[in-house]
Amino acid sequence: MRGSIFKNIWIDSVLATAFIFVVIFGLFSLINVFDAIDPVGEALEDVEFNDIVYSTLREDPPADDNIVIVNIGRLPRRMIAEQIRIINKYNPKVIGLDTFFPFPKGEAQDSALANALSEVDNLVMATKLERWNDKNVVDSLKLSAEKFRVHAEDFGFANLITAEGVSQEDVKTCRSFVPKDILYNKDSTHLFFAVKLAQYLGPKKVERFLERDNEVEYINYKGNAMGSQTNFAPTFFALDIPDVFNENFVPELIEGKIVIFGMLGEYFGDPYNIEDKYYTPLNEKYAGRGKPDMYGAVIHANIISMILDEDYVYKLEEHYQIIIAVLLCYLNVVAFMWVYYALKNWYDGITKVVQLIELLLILGAIIYSYHLYNINLELTLAMGVVAVVGDSLEVYNGVVKNMFTKEGRKELFSVNKRRKDKVEIN
């Protein structure tokens, strides 16, 4: 009965496809086990094919004049207060503080900062989601001290995603963010810091963005800020510490704009500071490990720019990824099965050439779909299937099928018997 199943090429191909997926998941499990002792894998595991788009294909984007970033470095609170007073007198649309003031630092320092914050009409302060309960609801939130936060109009959490299950303190690449999260109970949600700031310039655009209802959004990076090294020309205007105190800017740069106060190093181009600094797809060295290339405040600026331009990244849903991988595997199996029986001497050569062409086509589709249409195809599983289908099918035809057919087992045992007889004769 089992032998007759293998005589139907369509059913046989289904069984072979199932076997290949078992091989794929087995290989993925082995890769995860050996990651810790594989320095090459460690260096490349954080690379995505879409990074090639930023490094080689995209042209320098135009400057975004809706957002200005102010460097606070490691200034004491009294001097940050003076920065806020200077910027605030030029009537920004909203000021966002991408930093925390959780503890008292002396009455003079704290009073100066609190008084400066009280003068700001639209102030958004960053928070940090600290802990999730067993219902995946946030039950702990990091805030600035009450004497400062009472002056805030709004709050937004500033947690950035650097990898699945990896905190932002690790050294992974930041590609995505969570637009909103449930706070304390099912009826309360907390918006992301950049989303909250974007509401002040484009409330309707933020509303449409949130209607996408994605748990995680990919960041469509526009560029870095002045004073940073990147593959692109600077996209966002930034003021270093002396620029603010000397008022080295025109009023139009600030008036009606989103102004983010955050860490950009002790000074522009500071090569030693890595506080609140991340790897992004814009890194000059996208394969391997270079230096972190973008500060958190600039990542927030990129997110705001993406929302206001409504220039989002669209991700291929996981179930479509699986369907494409299964169909591609099945079609390859049917074609390679014919080659295996009709052109057995040519099997290795033909299958390897076809696999190489398919991998190059998939890679091109991934890169150019992101470059031209902002679609993140995520075809890793399909590429894995194509890479192993030829050799796996040989194992299936030469080992698995023979194990479940009477003729195959008989041939194997007869070989063992002939070897035993030969030994006895000698």
Short mmCIF file of C-alpha atoms in Angstrom, two decimals:
data_model
loop_
_atom_site.label_atom_id
_atom_site.label_comp_id
_atom_site.label_asym_id
_atom_site.label_seq_id
_atom_site.Cartn_x
_atom_site.Cartn_y
_atom_site.Cartn_z
CA MET A 1 0.00 0.00 0.00
CA ARG A 2 2.78 2.41 1.00
CA GLY A 3 4.75 1.55 -2.11
CA SER A 4 1.85 2.58 -4.33
CA ILE A 5 1.73 6.06 -2.75
CA PHE A 6 5.20 6.85 -4.05
CA LYS A 7 4.13 5.98 -7.62
CA ASN A 8 1.85 9.05 -7.74
CA ILE A 9 4.18 12.00 -8.41
CA TRP A 10 1.74 14.58 -6.99
CA ILE A 11 1.23 12.78 -3.67
CA ASP A 12 4.91 11.88 -3.63
CA SER A 13 5.77 15.56 -4.02
CA VAL A 14 3.49 16.49 -1.10
CA LEU A 15 5.29 13.97 1.12
CA ALA A 16 8.66 15.25 -0.08
CA THR A 17 7.61 18.85 0.66
CA ALA A 18 6.64 17.85 4.20
CA PHE A 19 10.01 16.14 4.64
CA ILE A 20 11.88 19.24 3.44
CA PHE A 21 10.09 21.43 5.99
CA VAL A 22 11.09 18.98 8.72
CA VAL A 23 14.69 19.39 7.51
CA ILE A 24 14.34 23.20 7.47
CA PHE A 25 13.07 23.43 11.04
CA GLY A 26 15.72 20.96 12.17
CA LEU A 27 18.43 23.12 10.61
CA PHE A 28 17.00 26.30 12.19
CA SER A 29 17.08 24.60 15.59
CA LEU A 30 20.73 23.60 15.10
CA ILE A 31 21.63 27.15 14.00
CA ASN A 32 20.12 28.53 17.21
CA VAL A 33 22.07 26.02 19.29
CA PHE A 34 25.42 26.90 17.70
CA ASP A 35 24.90 30.69 17.54
CA ALA A 36 26.76 31.20 20.82
CA ILE A 37 30.00 29.68 19.46
CA ASP A 38 29.76 31.09 15.94
CA PRO A 39 31.45 34.53 15.75
CA VAL A 40 30.60 34.95 12.06
CA GLY A 41 26.94 34.16 12.71
CA GLU A 42 26.91 36.57 15.66
CA ALA A 43 28.27 39.33 13.44
CA LEU A 44 25.76 38.75 10.63
CA GLU A 45 22.62 37.69 12.51
CA ASP A 46 21.54 41.31 12.94
CA VAL A 47 21.77 42.05 9.19
CA GLU A 48 18.70 42.22 6.96
CA PHE A 49 18.69 42.38 3.17
CA ASN A 50 16.71 45.61 3.37
CA ASP A 51 19.79 47.27 4.88
CA ILE A 52 21.32 47.16 1.39
CA VAL A 53 18.61 49.59 0.27
CA TYR A 54 19.82 52.25 2.71
CA SER A 55 23.50 51.64 2.02
CA THR A 56 23.49 51.56 -1.79
CA LEU A 57 20.15 52.34 -3.45
CA ARG A 58 18.34 55.21 -1.75
CA GLU A 59 19.20 58.77 -2.62
CA ASP A 60 19.69 61.47 0.01
CA PRO A 61 16.22 62.57 1.17
CA PRO A 62 15.33 66.27 1.44
CA ALA A 63 15.75 67.95 4.82
CA ASP A 64 12.74 67.78 7.12
CA ASP A 65 12.09 71.24 8.57
CA ASN A 66 9.19 70.16 10.79
CA ILE A 67 11.50 68.80 13.49
CA VAL A 68 14.46 70.29 15.37
CA ILE A 69 16.62 68.40 17.86
CA VAL A 70 18.39 70.17 20.73
CA ASN A 71 21.44 68.56 22.31
CA ILE A 72 21.34 68.60 26.12
CA GLY A 73 24.59 66.59 26.49
CA ARG A 74 25.35 66.14 30.19
CA LEU A 75 24.26 69.62 31.21
CA PRO A 76 23.04 70.25 34.76
CA ARG A 77 19.33 70.93 35.19
CA ARG A 78 19.84 74.67 35.61
CA MET A 79 21.44 74.91 32.15
CA ILE A 80 18.81 72.63 30.55
CA ALA A 81 16.24 75.02 32.01
CA GLU A 82 18.00 77.92 30.30
CA GLN A 83 17.97 76.00 26.99
CA ILE A 84 14.22 75.47 27.35
CA ARG A 85 13.62 79.18 28.07
CA ILE A 86 15.63 80.24 25.01
CA ILE A 87 13.86 77.81 22.66
CA ASN A 88 10.41 78.46 24.14
CA LYS A 89 10.52 82.19 23.44
CA TYR A 90 10.58 81.38 19.70
CA ASN A 91 7.14 79.69 19.95
CA PRO A 92 7.67 76.03 19.05
CA LYS A 93 4.52 74.02 18.39
CA VAL A 94 5.50 71.47 21.03
CA ILE A 95 8.57 70.62 23.09
CA GLY A 96 9.40 66.97 23.78
CA LEU A 97 11.82 65.93 26.53
CA ASP A 98 13.52 62.64 25.63
CA THR A 99 15.12 62.36 29.06
CA PHE A 100 14.16 61.73 32.69
CA PHE A 101 14.46 63.72 35.90
CA PRO A 102 13.46 61.08 38.45
CA PHE A 103 15.34 62.30 41.55
CA PRO A 104 15.97 65.66 43.26
CA LYS A 105 19.31 67.34 42.52
CA GLY A 106 19.15 70.33 44.86
CA GLU A 107 16.59 73.09 45.30
CA ALA A 108 18.30 75.63 43.03
CA GLN A 109 18.71 73.16 40.15
CA ASP A 110 15.21 71.69 40.48
CA SER A 111 13.43 75.03 40.87
CA ALA A 112 15.10 76.45 37.79
CA LEU A 113 14.00 73.45 35.70
CA ALA A 114 10.47 73.34 37.12
CA ASN A 115 9.99 77.08 36.44
CA ALA A 116 11.23 76.70 32.84
CA LEU A 117 8.88 73.76 32.22
CA SER A 118 5.93 75.72 33.63
CA GLU A 119 6.40 78.33 30.89
CA VAL A 120 5.99 75.80 28.05
CA ASP A 121 2.47 75.67 26.59
CA ASN A 122 2.75 72.23 24.94
CA LEU A 123 5.15 69.93 26.76
CA VAL A 124 5.44 66.17 26.18
CA MET A 125 7.63 64.22 28.59
CA ALA A 126 9.05 60.76 27.96
CA THR A 127 8.14 57.78 30.11
CA LYS A 128 9.46 54.24 30.11
CA LEU A 129 7.44 51.03 30.27
CA GLU A 130 9.15 49.05 33.02
CA ARG A 131 7.24 45.83 33.70
CA TRP A 132 4.46 43.72 32.21
CA ASN A 133 2.17 41.44 34.24
CA ASP A 134 0.99 37.95 33.27
CA LYS A 135 -1.79 39.49 31.16
CA ASN A 136 0.78 41.43 29.11
CA VAL A 137 -0.43 44.71 30.60
CA VAL A 138 2.06 47.33 31.77
CA ASP A 139 1.94 47.68 35.55
CA SER A 140 5.06 49.78 36.12
CA LEU A 141 6.01 53.07 34.47
CA LYS A 142 9.14 55.17 34.88
CA LEU A 143 8.37 58.89 35.17
CA SER A 144 10.14 62.10 36.02
CA ALA A 145 9.58 63.46 39.53
CA GLU A 146 6.17 64.98 40.20
CA LYS A 147 7.52 68.54 40.54
CA PHE A 148 8.51 68.35 36.87
CA ARG A 149 5.79 66.22 35.31
CA VAL A 150 2.94 68.38 36.66
CA HIS A 151 3.84 70.87 33.95
CA ALA A 152 3.53 68.34 31.10
CA GLU A 153 0.60 68.47 28.71
CA ASP A 154 1.12 64.87 27.61
CA PHE A 155 3.33 61.80 28.13
CA GLY A 156 4.60 59.13 25.76
CA PHE A 157 6.69 56.02 26.36
CA ALA A 158 10.10 56.12 24.68
CA ASN A 159 11.00 52.40 24.73
CA LEU A 160 12.69 51.39 21.48
CA ILE A 161 12.75 47.83 20.09
CA THR A 162 16.19 46.50 19.18
CA ALA A 163 15.25 42.83 18.54
CA GLU A 164 12.54 40.33 19.47
CA GLY A 165 12.80 39.85 23.21
CA VAL A 166 15.84 42.16 23.46
CA SER A 167 15.85 45.36 25.51
CA GLN A 168 17.06 48.66 24.08
CA GLU A 169 20.16 48.48 26.29
CA ASP A 170 21.51 45.65 24.11
CA VAL A 171 23.55 46.33 20.98
CA LYS A 172 21.06 45.23 18.33
CA THR A 173 19.74 47.26 15.43
CA CYS A 174 16.64 49.39 16.02
CA ARG A 175 14.23 48.81 13.14
CA SER A 176 10.79 49.05 14.74
CA PHE A 177 8.68 50.48 17.56
CA VAL A 178 5.38 49.83 19.35
CA PRO A 179 2.87 52.63 18.56
CA LYS A 180 0.78 52.08 21.69
CA ASP A 181 0.57 49.80 24.69
CA ILE A 182 -2.02 48.88 27.29
CA LEU A 183 -1.45 50.69 30.57
CA TYR A 184 -2.64 49.30 33.90
CA ASN A 185 -6.00 48.11 32.60
CA LYS A 186 -7.73 47.21 29.36
CA ASP A 187 -9.37 50.65 29.12
CA SER A 188 -6.17 52.70 29.19
CA THR A 189 -3.58 52.94 26.42
CA HIS A 190 -0.28 54.79 26.37
CA LEU A 191 1.03 56.23 23.09
CA PHE A 192 4.63 56.12 21.91
CA PHE A 193 6.63 59.33 22.50
CA ALA A 194 7.10 60.16 18.80
CA VAL A 195 3.43 59.39 18.01
CA LYS A 196 2.31 61.77 20.76
CA LEU A 197 4.56 64.54 19.41
CA ALA A 198 3.32 64.00 15.85
CA GLN A 199 -0.25 64.63 17.04
CA TYR A 200 0.55 68.31 17.55
CA LEU A 201 1.38 68.86 13.86
CA GLY A 202 -0.78 66.24 12.17
CA PRO A 203 -3.62 64.91 14.36
CA LYS A 204 -5.53 63.46 11.38
CA LYS A 205 -2.40 61.76 10.08
CA VAL A 206 -1.74 60.20 13.49
CA GLU A 207 -5.35 59.02 13.59
CA ARG A 208 -4.93 57.29 10.23
CA PHE A 209 -1.61 55.84 11.37
CA LEU A 210 -3.16 54.33 14.50
CA GLU A 211 -6.02 52.90 12.41
CA ARG A 212 -3.44 50.57 10.86
CA ASP A 213 -3.61 48.87 14.27
CA ASN A 214 -0.22 47.18 13.95
CA GLU A 215 1.28 45.91 17.18
CA VAL A 216 4.75 46.73 15.81
CA GLU A 217 5.62 49.25 13.10
CA TYR A 218 8.80 49.22 11.04
CA ILE A 219 10.65 52.54 10.87
CA ASN A 220 11.08 53.98 7.38
CA TYR A 221 14.30 55.84 8.12
CA LYS A 222 14.78 59.19 6.39
CA GLY A 223 18.26 60.09 7.69
CA ASN A 224 20.39 61.22 10.59
CA ALA A 225 20.86 64.59 12.26
CA MET A 226 23.53 67.21 11.83
CA GLY A 227 26.70 66.26 13.67
CA SER A 228 26.30 62.49 13.05
CA GLN A 229 28.04 60.16 10.62
CA THR A 230 25.72 58.30 8.28
CA ASN A 231 25.29 57.02 4.73
CA PHE A 232 22.91 59.91 4.03
CA ALA A 233 23.28 63.66 4.14
CA PRO A 234 21.81 65.12 7.38
CA THR A 235 18.02 65.14 7.25
CA PHE A 236 17.08 66.76 10.57
CA PHE A 237 18.17 70.12 11.89
CA ALA A 238 19.96 69.97 15.23
CA LEU A 239 21.34 72.57 17.62
CA ASP A 240 24.43 71.86 19.67
CA ILE A 241 24.83 73.27 23.17
CA PRO A 242 26.69 76.47 22.14
CA ASP A 243 24.22 77.06 19.27
CA VAL A 244 21.37 77.35 21.76
CA PHE A 245 23.09 79.56 24.33
CA ASN A 246 24.45 81.85 21.61
CA GLU A 247 21.07 81.74 19.82
CA ASN A 248 22.90 80.77 16.65
CA PHE A 249 19.74 80.09 14.61
CA VAL A 250 16.97 81.96 12.85
CA PRO A 251 13.57 82.22 14.61
CA GLU A 252 11.85 80.44 11.69
CA LEU A 253 13.79 77.28 12.53
CA ILE A 254 11.85 76.94 15.80
CA GLU A 255 8.51 78.67 15.30
CA GLY A 256 5.63 76.22 14.92
CA LYS A 257 7.98 73.19 14.90
CA ILE A 258 8.39 70.04 16.96
CA VAL A 259 11.47 70.47 19.15
CA ILE A 260 13.00 67.40 20.81
CA PHE A 261 15.46 67.83 23.67
CA GLY A 262 17.75 64.82 23.99
CA MET A 263 21.26 63.41 24.17
CA LEU A 264 23.42 63.94 21.06
CA GLY A 265 26.76 63.45 22.80
CA GLU A 266 28.71 65.91 24.93
CA TYR A 267 29.21 67.77 21.66
CA PHE A 268 28.40 67.11 17.99
CA GLY A 269 30.56 64.31 16.62
CA ASP A 270 31.52 63.02 20.09
CA PRO A 271 33.25 59.71 19.19
CA TYR A 272 33.24 58.29 22.71
CA ASN A 273 29.68 58.68 23.90
CA ILE A 274 27.33 55.72 23.37
CA GLU A 275 24.63 56.72 25.86
CA ASP A 276 21.19 56.46 24.25
CA LYS A 277 22.86 55.56 20.94
CA TYR A 278 21.73 52.74 18.66
CA TYR A 279 22.59 50.78 15.55
CA THR A 280 20.23 51.45 12.64
CA PRO A 281 20.01 50.32 8.99
CA LEU A 282 21.75 53.61 8.10
CA ASN A 283 24.98 52.45 9.75
CA GLU A 284 28.03 52.92 7.52
CA LYS A 285 28.97 49.29 8.24
CA TYR A 286 25.74 47.32 7.88
CA ALA A 287 27.41 43.86 7.89
CA GLY A 288 29.38 42.92 10.97
CA ARG A 289 29.62 45.40 13.79
CA GLY A 290 30.60 49.05 13.46
CA LYS A 291 29.85 51.85 15.91
CA PRO A 292 26.32 52.83 16.97
CA ASP A 293 25.21 55.50 14.54
CA MET A 294 22.03 57.19 15.77
CA TYR A 295 20.82 58.72 19.03
CA GLY A 296 17.38 57.92 20.39
CA ALA A 297 16.13 61.49 19.85
CA VAL A 298 16.97 61.20 16.13
CA ILE A 299 15.15 57.86 15.89
CA HIS A 300 12.07 59.59 17.32
CA ALA A 301 12.51 62.32 14.69
CA ASN A 302 12.56 59.66 11.93
CA ILE A 303 9.34 58.14 13.27
CA ILE A 304 7.62 61.53 13.43
CA SER A 305 8.73 62.28 9.86
CA MET A 306 7.42 58.92 8.65
CA ILE A 307 4.01 59.54 10.25
CA LEU A 308 3.67 63.13 8.98
CA ASP A 309 4.68 62.05 5.45
CA GLU A 310 2.42 58.96 5.76
CA ASP A 311 5.31 57.03 4.24
CA TYR A 312 4.95 53.70 6.06
CA VAL A 313 6.57 50.30 5.70
CA TYR A 314 4.18 47.47 4.81
CA LYS A 315 5.04 44.00 6.05
CA LEU A 316 4.07 40.72 4.38
CA GLU A 317 1.94 38.87 6.92
CA GLU A 318 3.39 35.68 8.39
CA HIS A 319 0.73 33.38 6.95
CA TYR A 320 1.51 34.69 3.45
CA GLN A 321 5.21 34.04 4.08
CA ILE A 322 4.40 30.41 4.92
CA ILE A 323 2.07 29.99 1.92
CA ILE A 324 4.73 31.34 -0.48
CA ALA A 325 7.39 29.05 1.02
CA VAL A 326 5.15 25.97 0.78
CA LEU A 327 4.09 26.67 -2.83
CA LEU A 328 7.66 27.41 -3.89
CA CYS A 329 8.87 24.22 -2.23
CA TYR A 330 6.15 22.08 -3.83
CA LEU A 331 6.76 23.46 -7.34
CA ASN A 332 10.50 22.87 -6.98
CA VAL A 333 9.91 19.35 -5.73
CA VAL A 334 7.67 18.49 -8.69
CA ALA A 335 10.22 19.87 -11.17
CA PHE A 336 13.23 18.32 -9.45
CA MET A 337 11.43 14.99 -9.09
CA TRP A 338 11.08 14.85 -12.88
CA VAL A 339 14.77 15.71 -13.31
CA TYR A 340 15.70 13.03 -10.76
CA TYR A 341 14.05 10.26 -12.76
CA ALA A 342 14.36 11.57 -16.33
CA LEU A 343 17.88 13.12 -16.23
CA LYS A 344 19.51 11.45 -13.25
CA ASN A 345 23.09 12.15 -14.39
CA TRP A 346 22.26 15.83 -14.74
CA TYR A 347 20.40 16.17 -11.43
CA ASP A 348 23.09 17.85 -9.32
CA GLY A 349 24.10 20.34 -11.98
CA ILE A 350 20.58 21.35 -13.02
CA THR A 351 19.20 21.67 -9.49
CA LYS A 352 22.15 23.75 -8.22
CA VAL A 353 21.87 26.20 -11.12
CA VAL A 354 18.09 26.53 -10.67
CA GLN A 355 18.47 27.02 -6.91
CA LEU A 356 21.07 29.76 -7.42
CA ILE A 357 18.87 31.59 -9.93
CA GLU A 358 15.84 31.36 -7.62
CA LEU A 359 17.80 32.67 -4.62
CA LEU A 360 19.05 35.64 -6.63
CA LEU A 361 15.52 36.39 -7.86
CA ILE A 362 14.10 36.22 -4.32
CA LEU A 363 16.89 38.45 -3.03
CA GLY A 364 16.19 40.97 -5.80
CA ALA A 365 12.46 40.88 -5.00
CA ILE A 366 13.15 41.55 -1.29
CA ILE A 367 15.49 44.47 -1.97
CA TYR A 368 13.53 46.19 -4.73
CA SER A 369 10.09 45.71 -3.16
CA TYR A 370 11.43 47.62 -0.15
CA HIS A 371 13.24 50.19 -2.26
CA LEU A 372 10.36 50.94 -4.62
CA TYR A 373 7.22 50.18 -2.61
CA ASN A 374 8.25 50.12 1.11
CA ILE A 375 7.17 46.48 1.36
CA ASN A 376 9.12 44.27 3.76
CA LEU A 377 8.71 40.83 2.17
CA GLU A 378 10.39 38.73 4.90
CA LEU A 379 11.04 35.71 2.64
CA THR A 380 13.64 34.06 4.87
CA LEU A 381 11.70 30.80 5.04
CA ALA A 382 11.28 30.72 1.25
CA MET A 383 15.01 31.27 0.77
CA GLY A 384 15.78 28.49 3.25
CA VAL A 385 13.48 26.12 1.37
CA VAL A 386 15.08 26.90 -1.99
CA ALA A 387 18.57 26.46 -0.52
CA VAL A 388 17.95 22.91 0.73
CA VAL A 389 15.33 21.53 -1.66
CA GLY A 390 17.76 19.85 -4.09
CA ASP A 391 19.86 17.92 -1.58
CA SER A 392 16.90 17.19 0.70
CA LEU A 393 14.98 15.67 -2.21
CA GLU A 394 17.92 13.38 -2.91
CA VAL A 395 17.83 12.19 0.71
CA TYR A 396 14.07 11.72 0.45
CA ASN A 397 14.29 9.68 -2.75
CA GLY A 398 17.39 7.72 -1.78
CA VAL A 399 16.73 7.02 1.90
CA VAL A 400 13.26 7.92 3.16
CA LYS A 401 11.28 6.35 0.31
CA ASN A 402 13.36 3.15 0.38
CA MET A 403 12.81 2.79 4.12
CA PHE A 404 9.04 2.61 3.52
CA THR A 405 9.04 0.34 0.48
CA LYS A 406 9.46 -3.42 0.45
CA GLU A 407 11.83 -3.28 -2.53
CA GLY A 408 14.04 -0.71 -0.84
CA ARG A 409 14.37 -2.67 2.41
CA LYS A 410 14.97 -5.89 0.48
CA GLU A 411 17.79 -4.27 -1.51
CA LEU A 412 19.42 -2.93 1.66
CA PHE A 413 19.27 -6.27 3.47
CA SER A 414 20.49 -8.18 0.40
CA VAL A 415 23.56 -5.95 0.29
CA ASN A 416 24.24 -6.70 3.94
CA LYS A 417 23.80 -10.41 3.29
CA ARG A 418 26.21 -10.38 0.31
CA ARG A 419 28.82 -8.63 2.43
CA LYS A 420 28.44 -11.23 5.17
CA ASP A 421 28.73 -14.12 2.68
CA LYS A 422 31.87 -12.56 1.22
CA VAL A 423 33.49 -12.38 4.64
CA GLU A 424 32.64 -16.04 5.39
CA ILE A 425 34.10 -17.22 2.03
CA ASN A 426 37.37 -15.41 2.72
#
